[in-house]
Amino acid sequence: MTGNESASKKARTDEKFQLFYWPGIPGRGEPIRLAFEEAGVDYEDVAYTKGVSAVTGLLGTGAHFAPPILRNGDLEISQLPNIMFYLGPKLKLVPDDDARFKVNQLFLTAMDCQNEAHDTHHPISTGLYYEDQKDAALERAKDFRENRIPKFFKHFEAVLAANKESKHEWLVGDKLTYADLGLTYLVEGLLFAFPRAVGELYSKFPKVFALHQRVKVRPRIKAYYESDRRKEFSNCVYRHYPELDAPEKDIDEVVPGKGGKKQPAD
């Protein structure tokens, strides 16, 4: 390890990262966890160490609208993309040059799709139960499955195809960035929420699904997925309601989901 590498590692490990997010779900806090896990950096998931009251105590003061919230020393920021943009350079998950803005652009695009996924089960109001807006959800989910998911995947497939620097393995440059983590989480969530619909897309977007698998088997990510720190999808951004998925048919690759219970929006 060179002197610069040693100093860089020490600078990262000396920082005290605290993540404030709801317990029991991956939700919008998960890309942040994936970034910490991939970087091998210690962090405190505060809801599990100090209770959910430590999260709710930061709300309603005018400082933050909603979790996730990141604290590092005297700095306290919220909004998932903002947090990732801050962490990218610190965790070495972006290039050192202006390409970091491309990383942010692609992460934001993945999160646009994530927001649309959430709106399939709460298309009218987050204050209503799913069952109270089911008819609208059926219509919204059909359009999302048939038009929006393929449109987003087509874009990411093209980005990967154009990136010769990484031999089409990563979205930006020749190394994994937090944009790749964001896309991986998006694919993982969509496979849970719409296993039949997304399972039919493997042959159409092979580079997207190859990236998803490539990230999942990275040593630190794999260890995280196999640990109890990683929470299963349930009633958060990504929810599985069988009636919102594509009609059943014989397909080779399907990741089964779980039925959802009556819950308000996250």
mmCIF file of C-alpha atoms in Angstrom:
data_model
loop_
_atom_site.group_PDB
_atom_site.id
_atom_site.type_symbol
_atom_site.label_atom_id
_atom_site.label_comp_id
_atom_site.label_asym_id
_atom_site.label_seq_id
_atom_site.Cartn_x
_atom_site.Cartn_y
_atom_site.Cartn_z
ATOM 1 C CA MET A 1 0.000 0.000 0.000
ATOM 2 C CA THR A 2 1.438 3.373 -0.998
ATOM 3 C CA GLY A 3 1.572 6.385 1.298
ATOM 4 C CA ASN A 4 -1.268 8.035 -0.601
ATOM 5 C CA GLU A 5 -3.392 4.878 -0.436
ATOM 6 C CA SER A 6 -2.727 4.558 3.304
ATOM 7 C CA ALA A 7 -3.676 8.190 3.926
ATOM 8 C CA SER A 8 -6.804 7.796 1.817
ATOM 9 C CA LYS A 9 -7.896 4.688 3.703
ATOM 10 C CA LYS A 10 -7.220 6.347 7.058
ATOM 11 C CA ALA A 11 -9.231 9.418 6.033
ATOM 12 C CA ARG A 12 -12.204 7.228 5.209
ATOM 13 C CA THR A 13 -12.033 4.980 8.251
ATOM 14 C CA ASP A 14 -11.581 7.915 10.641
ATOM 15 C CA GLU A 15 -14.951 9.319 9.614
ATOM 16 C CA LYS A 16 -18.048 8.450 11.633
ATOM 17 C CA PHE A 17 -20.847 7.711 9.211
ATOM 18 C CA GLN A 18 -24.355 7.364 10.633
ATOM 19 C CA LEU A 19 -27.345 6.378 8.506
ATOM 20 C CA PHE A 20 -30.822 7.309 9.710
ATOM 21 C CA TYR A 21 -33.530 5.274 7.991
ATOM 22 C CA TRP A 22 -36.585 3.196 8.850
ATOM 23 C CA PRO A 23 -35.824 -0.230 10.353
ATOM 24 C CA GLY A 24 -36.924 -3.517 8.848
ATOM 25 C CA ILE A 25 -36.927 -2.520 5.167
ATOM 26 C CA PRO A 26 -34.244 -1.859 2.537
ATOM 27 C CA GLY A 27 -36.156 1.056 0.967
ATOM 28 C CA ARG A 28 -34.385 4.233 -0.065
ATOM 29 C CA GLY A 29 -31.656 3.620 2.472
ATOM 30 C CA GLU A 30 -30.358 0.530 0.702
ATOM 31 C CA PRO A 31 -28.161 2.153 -1.984
ATOM 32 C CA ILE A 32 -26.350 3.954 0.832
ATOM 33 C CA ARG A 33 -25.776 0.677 2.660
ATOM 34 C CA LEU A 34 -24.531 -0.938 -0.555
ATOM 35 C CA ALA A 35 -22.041 1.899 -1.009
ATOM 36 C CA PHE A 36 -20.664 1.478 2.508
ATOM 37 C CA GLU A 37 -20.534 -2.295 2.180
ATOM 38 C CA GLU A 38 -18.764 -2.207 -1.192
ATOM 39 C CA ALA A 39 -16.237 0.306 0.131
ATOM 40 C CA GLY A 40 -15.617 -1.745 3.272
ATOM 41 C CA VAL A 41 -16.273 1.276 5.462
ATOM 42 C CA ASP A 42 -17.842 1.055 8.914
ATOM 43 C CA TYR A 43 -21.161 2.829 9.416
ATOM 44 C CA GLU A 44 -23.856 2.953 12.054
ATOM 45 C CA ASP A 45 -27.392 2.041 10.993
ATOM 46 C CA VAL A 46 -28.926 4.165 13.723
ATOM 47 C CA ALA A 47 -32.448 2.708 13.765
ATOM 48 C CA TYR A 48 -30.919 -0.610 14.852
ATOM 49 C CA THR A 49 -28.489 0.806 17.396
ATOM 50 C CA LYS A 50 -30.590 3.557 18.967
ATOM 51 C CA GLY A 51 -34.161 2.793 17.888
ATOM 52 C CA VAL A 52 -36.571 4.380 15.440
ATOM 53 C CA SER A 53 -37.053 7.371 17.746
ATOM 54 C CA ALA A 54 -33.555 8.487 16.758
ATOM 55 C CA VAL A 55 -34.812 8.701 13.170
ATOM 56 C CA THR A 56 -38.127 10.398 13.880
ATOM 57 C CA GLY A 57 -36.362 12.832 16.201
ATOM 58 C CA LEU A 58 -34.642 14.406 13.194
ATOM 59 C CA LEU A 59 -37.932 15.088 11.415
ATOM 60 C CA GLY A 60 -40.292 18.015 11.867
ATOM 61 C CA THR A 61 -37.520 20.428 12.808
ATOM 62 C CA GLY A 62 -37.158 21.989 9.379
ATOM 63 C CA ALA A 63 -33.789 20.347 8.803
ATOM 64 C CA HIS A 64 -35.038 17.289 6.911
ATOM 65 C CA PHE A 65 -38.230 16.331 5.116
ATOM 66 C CA ALA A 66 -37.750 12.560 5.274
ATOM 67 C CA PRO A 67 -35.130 9.821 5.635
ATOM 68 C CA PRO A 68 -32.642 8.692 4.525
ATOM 69 C CA ILE A 69 -30.428 11.077 6.453
ATOM 70 C CA LEU A 70 -26.650 10.830 6.677
ATOM 71 C CA ARG A 71 -24.557 12.269 9.470
ATOM 72 C CA ASN A 72 -20.789 12.537 9.300
ATOM 73 C CA GLY A 73 -19.400 14.551 12.173
ATOM 74 C CA ASP A 74 -20.981 18.001 12.059
ATOM 75 C CA LEU A 75 -22.462 17.450 8.599
ATOM 76 C CA GLU A 76 -26.045 16.210 8.323
ATOM 77 C CA ILE A 77 -27.706 15.835 4.911
ATOM 78 C CA SER A 78 -30.745 14.110 3.453
ATOM 79 C CA GLN A 79 -32.152 13.050 0.065
ATOM 80 C CA LEU A 80 -30.765 9.789 -1.340
ATOM 81 C CA PRO A 81 -29.147 11.205 -4.527
ATOM 82 C CA ASN A 82 -27.584 14.037 -2.535
ATOM 83 C CA ILE A 83 -26.121 11.570 -0.053
ATOM 84 C CA MET A 84 -24.721 9.366 -2.816
ATOM 85 C CA PHE A 85 -23.179 12.363 -4.576
ATOM 86 C CA TYR A 86 -21.482 13.276 -1.279
ATOM 87 C CA LEU A 87 -20.293 9.745 -0.541
ATOM 88 C CA GLY A 88 -19.075 8.936 -4.048
ATOM 89 C CA PRO A 89 -15.663 10.641 -3.780
ATOM 90 C CA LYS A 90 -15.187 9.684 -0.124
ATOM 91 C CA LEU A 91 -15.794 5.993 -0.814
ATOM 92 C CA LYS A 92 -13.920 5.974 -4.136
ATOM 93 C CA LEU A 93 -17.106 5.105 -6.007
ATOM 94 C CA VAL A 94 -16.727 7.799 -8.669
ATOM 95 C CA PRO A 95 -13.911 8.800 -11.023
ATOM 96 C CA ASP A 96 -11.673 11.668 -9.949
ATOM 97 C CA ASP A 97 -12.635 13.826 -12.940
ATOM 98 C CA ASP A 98 -15.840 15.324 -14.329
ATOM 99 C CA ALA A 99 -17.112 11.831 -15.157
ATOM 100 C CA ARG A 100 -18.519 11.863 -11.625
ATOM 101 C CA PHE A 101 -21.343 13.996 -12.969
ATOM 102 C CA LYS A 102 -22.160 11.241 -15.466
ATOM 103 C CA VAL A 103 -22.287 8.801 -12.557
ATOM 104 C CA ASN A 104 -24.728 11.066 -10.763
ATOM 105 C CA GLN A 105 -26.825 11.446 -13.913
ATOM 106 C CA LEU A 106 -27.195 7.691 -14.306
ATOM 107 C CA PHE A 107 -27.931 7.150 -10.627
ATOM 108 C CA LEU A 108 -30.672 9.789 -10.828
ATOM 109 C CA THR A 109 -32.125 8.019 -13.865
ATOM 110 C CA ALA A 110 -32.224 4.709 -11.989
ATOM 111 C CA MET A 111 -33.963 6.424 -9.092
ATOM 112 C CA ASP A 112 -36.496 7.974 -11.492
ATOM 113 C CA CYS A 113 -37.482 4.428 -12.420
ATOM 114 C CA GLN A 114 -37.547 3.454 -8.749
ATOM 115 C CA ASN A 115 -39.969 6.283 -8.004
ATOM 116 C CA GLU A 116 -42.225 5.101 -10.815
ATOM 117 C CA ALA A 117 -42.122 1.578 -9.374
ATOM 118 C CA HIS A 118 -43.349 2.941 -6.046
ATOM 119 C CA ASP A 119 -46.186 4.765 -7.770
ATOM 120 C CA THR A 120 -47.539 1.550 -9.278
ATOM 121 C CA HIS A 121 -48.898 0.476 -5.888
ATOM 122 C CA HIS A 122 -49.760 3.994 -4.705
ATOM 123 C CA PRO A 123 -50.757 5.823 -7.905
ATOM 124 C CA ILE A 124 -53.277 8.204 -6.320
ATOM 125 C CA SER A 125 -52.046 9.004 -2.821
ATOM 126 C CA THR A 126 -49.439 7.789 -0.351
ATOM 127 C CA GLY A 127 -52.045 8.479 2.331
ATOM 128 C CA LEU A 128 -54.341 5.744 1.031
ATOM 129 C CA TYR A 129 -53.976 1.997 1.402
ATOM 130 C CA TYR A 130 -53.161 -0.012 -1.707
ATOM 131 C CA GLU A 131 -56.583 -1.645 -1.558
ATOM 132 C CA ASP A 132 -58.223 1.790 -1.720
ATOM 133 C CA GLN A 133 -56.574 2.574 -5.069
ATOM 134 C CA LYS A 134 -56.230 -0.894 -6.545
ATOM 135 C CA ASP A 135 -58.059 -0.164 -9.821
ATOM 136 C CA ALA A 136 -55.743 2.749 -10.560
ATOM 137 C CA ALA A 137 -52.766 0.631 -9.510
ATOM 138 C CA LEU A 138 -53.684 -2.084 -12.002
ATOM 139 C CA GLU A 139 -53.740 0.435 -14.819
ATOM 140 C CA ARG A 140 -50.556 2.175 -13.710
ATOM 141 C CA ALA A 141 -48.674 -1.092 -13.259
ATOM 142 C CA LYS A 142 -49.627 -2.324 -16.728
ATOM 143 C CA ASP A 143 -48.131 0.759 -18.351
ATOM 144 C CA PHE A 144 -45.057 0.575 -16.126
ATOM 145 C CA ARG A 145 -44.447 -3.090 -16.976
ATOM 146 C CA GLU A 146 -45.059 -2.812 -20.681
ATOM 147 C CA ASN A 147 -43.580 0.599 -21.459
ATOM 148 C CA ARG A 148 -41.566 2.211 -18.703
ATOM 149 C CA ILE A 149 -39.366 -0.652 -17.493
ATOM 150 C CA PRO A 150 -38.297 -1.564 -21.051
ATOM 151 C CA LYS A 151 -37.615 2.100 -21.815
ATOM 152 C CA PHE A 152 -35.345 2.515 -18.799
ATOM 153 C CA PHE A 153 -33.597 -0.819 -19.399
ATOM 154 C CA LYS A 154 -33.063 0.053 -23.061
ATOM 155 C CA HIS A 155 -31.283 3.223 -21.991
ATOM 156 C CA PHE A 156 -29.000 1.458 -19.529
ATOM 157 C CA GLU A 157 -28.295 -1.292 -22.068
ATOM 158 C CA ALA A 158 -27.188 1.380 -24.538
ATOM 159 C CA VAL A 159 -24.979 3.059 -21.938
ATOM 160 C CA LEU A 160 -23.249 -0.244 -21.218
ATOM 161 C CA ALA A 161 -22.888 -1.027 -24.918
ATOM 162 C CA ALA A 162 -21.211 2.333 -25.484
ATOM 163 C CA ASN A 163 -18.733 1.997 -22.608
ATOM 164 C CA LYS A 164 -15.810 0.279 -24.298
ATOM 165 C CA GLU A 165 -13.478 1.432 -21.524
ATOM 166 C CA SER A 166 -14.850 -1.249 -19.196
ATOM 167 C CA LYS A 167 -15.540 -3.761 -21.984
ATOM 168 C CA HIS A 168 -19.228 -3.010 -21.378
ATOM 169 C CA GLU A 169 -19.136 -4.216 -17.774
ATOM 170 C CA TRP A 170 -19.728 -0.901 -15.963
ATOM 171 C CA LEU A 171 -21.788 2.197 -16.689
ATOM 172 C CA VAL A 172 -19.011 4.801 -16.386
ATOM 173 C CA GLY A 173 -15.271 4.329 -16.779
ATOM 174 C CA ASP A 174 -13.469 1.064 -16.137
ATOM 175 C CA LYS A 175 -14.504 0.515 -12.510
ATOM 176 C CA LEU A 176 -17.668 0.036 -10.503
ATOM 177 C CA THR A 177 -19.330 3.280 -9.406
ATOM 178 C CA TYR A 178 -22.340 4.043 -7.278
ATOM 179 C CA ALA A 179 -24.381 4.259 -10.489
ATOM 180 C CA ASP A 180 -23.788 0.519 -10.909
ATOM 181 C CA LEU A 181 -24.943 -0.040 -7.328
ATOM 182 C CA GLY A 182 -28.073 2.006 -8.010
ATOM 183 C CA LEU A 183 -28.898 0.054 -11.159
ATOM 184 C CA THR A 184 -28.282 -3.232 -9.355
ATOM 185 C CA TYR A 185 -30.694 -2.250 -6.598
ATOM 186 C CA LEU A 186 -33.259 -1.159 -9.177
ATOM 187 C CA VAL A 187 -33.076 -4.500 -10.996
ATOM 188 C CA GLU A 188 -33.222 -6.396 -7.703
ATOM 189 C CA GLY A 189 -36.292 -4.459 -6.604
ATOM 190 C CA LEU A 190 -38.088 -4.860 -9.922
ATOM 191 C CA LEU A 191 -37.400 -8.601 -9.940
ATOM 192 C CA PHE A 192 -39.097 -8.771 -6.555
ATOM 193 C CA ALA A 193 -42.054 -6.585 -7.478
ATOM 194 C CA PHE A 194 -42.633 -7.841 -11.027
ATOM 195 C CA PRO A 195 -40.895 -11.233 -11.308
ATOM 196 C CA ARG A 196 -42.840 -12.424 -14.349
ATOM 197 C CA ALA A 197 -42.631 -9.168 -16.306
ATOM 198 C CA VAL A 198 -38.949 -8.562 -15.585
ATOM 199 C CA GLY A 199 -38.077 -12.234 -16.055
ATOM 200 C CA GLU A 200 -39.166 -11.898 -19.676
ATOM 201 C CA LEU A 201 -36.581 -9.164 -20.299
ATOM 202 C CA TYR A 202 -33.371 -11.137 -19.766
ATOM 203 C CA SER A 203 -32.756 -11.829 -23.450
ATOM 204 C CA LYS A 204 -33.580 -8.266 -24.482
ATOM 205 C CA PHE A 205 -31.207 -6.540 -22.071
ATOM 206 C CA PRO A 206 -28.374 -9.002 -21.364
ATOM 207 C CA LYS A 207 -25.837 -6.365 -20.344
ATOM 208 C CA VAL A 208 -28.153 -4.903 -17.698
ATOM 209 C CA PHE A 209 -28.767 -8.292 -16.105
ATOM 210 C CA ALA A 210 -25.097 -9.244 -16.391
ATOM 211 C CA LEU A 211 -24.165 -6.092 -14.453
ATOM 212 C CA HIS A 212 -26.761 -6.976 -11.814
ATOM 213 C CA GLN A 213 -25.208 -10.410 -11.330
ATOM 214 C CA ARG A 214 -21.666 -9.028 -11.505
ATOM 215 C CA VAL A 215 -22.322 -6.684 -8.597
ATOM 216 C CA LYS A 216 -24.118 -9.285 -6.488
ATOM 217 C CA VAL A 217 -21.130 -11.652 -6.501
ATOM 218 C CA ARG A 218 -18.550 -9.038 -5.532
ATOM 219 C CA PRO A 219 -17.069 -10.311 -2.248
ATOM 220 C CA ARG A 220 -18.277 -7.550 0.075
ATOM 221 C CA ILE A 221 -21.695 -7.259 -1.558
ATOM 222 C CA LYS A 222 -22.142 -11.040 -1.488
ATOM 223 C CA ALA A 223 -21.182 -11.131 2.187
ATOM 224 C CA TYR A 224 -23.678 -8.363 2.911
ATOM 225 C CA TYR A 225 -26.475 -10.149 1.045
ATOM 226 C CA GLU A 226 -25.804 -13.269 3.089
ATOM 227 C CA SER A 227 -25.778 -11.394 6.410
ATOM 228 C CA ASP A 228 -28.620 -10.407 8.707
ATOM 229 C CA ARG A 229 -27.800 -6.762 8.041
ATOM 230 C CA ARG A 230 -29.501 -7.043 4.696
ATOM 231 C CA LYS A 231 -33.283 -6.787 5.042
ATOM 232 C CA GLU A 232 -35.665 -8.514 2.657
ATOM 233 C CA PHE A 233 -38.079 -6.590 0.465
ATOM 234 C CA SER A 234 -41.532 -6.331 2.002
ATOM 235 C CA ASN A 235 -43.669 -3.220 2.253
ATOM 236 C CA CYS A 236 -41.360 -0.472 1.100
ATOM 237 C CA VAL A 237 -40.598 1.110 -2.268
ATOM 238 C CA TYR A 238 -40.717 -2.263 -4.017
ATOM 239 C CA ARG A 239 -43.779 -4.361 -3.216
ATOM 240 C CA HIS A 240 -45.013 -7.555 -4.787
ATOM 241 C CA TYR A 241 -48.704 -7.783 -5.544
ATOM 242 C CA PRO A 242 -49.258 -10.714 -7.947
ATOM 243 C CA GLU A 243 -52.131 -8.943 -9.689
ATOM 244 C CA LEU A 244 -49.823 -6.058 -10.657
ATOM 245 C CA ASP A 245 -47.363 -8.378 -12.373
ATOM 246 C CA ALA A 246 -47.614 -9.693 -15.935
ATOM 247 C CA PRO A 247 -50.043 -12.563 -16.565
ATOM 248 C CA GLU A 248 -48.627 -15.967 -15.764
ATOM 249 C CA LYS A 249 -46.885 -17.824 -18.561
ATOM 250 C CA ASP A 250 -44.044 -20.259 -18.975
ATOM 251 C CA ILE A 251 -40.762 -18.359 -18.772
ATOM 252 C CA ASP A 252 -37.323 -19.657 -17.979
ATOM 253 C CA GLU A 253 -36.091 -17.111 -15.487
ATOM 254 C CA VAL A 254 -38.387 -15.840 -12.783
ATOM 255 C CA VAL A 255 -37.577 -14.628 -9.321
ATOM 256 C CA PRO A 256 -40.594 -15.324 -7.094
ATOM 257 C CA GLY A 257 -41.992 -12.555 -4.954
ATOM 258 C CA LYS A 258 -44.218 -12.475 -1.918
ATOM 259 C CA GLY A 259 -47.751 -11.250 -1.524
ATOM 260 C CA GLY A 260 -48.215 -7.902 0.136
ATOM 261 C CA LYS A 261 -50.266 -7.178 3.213
ATOM 262 C CA LYS A 262 -52.469 -4.165 3.682
ATOM 263 C CA GLN A 263 -50.020 -1.406 4.520
ATOM 264 C CA PRO A 264 -49.862 2.345 3.998
ATOM 265 C CA ALA A 265 -47.190 3.789 1.755
ATOM 266 C CA ASP A 266 -43.638 4.000 3.075
#
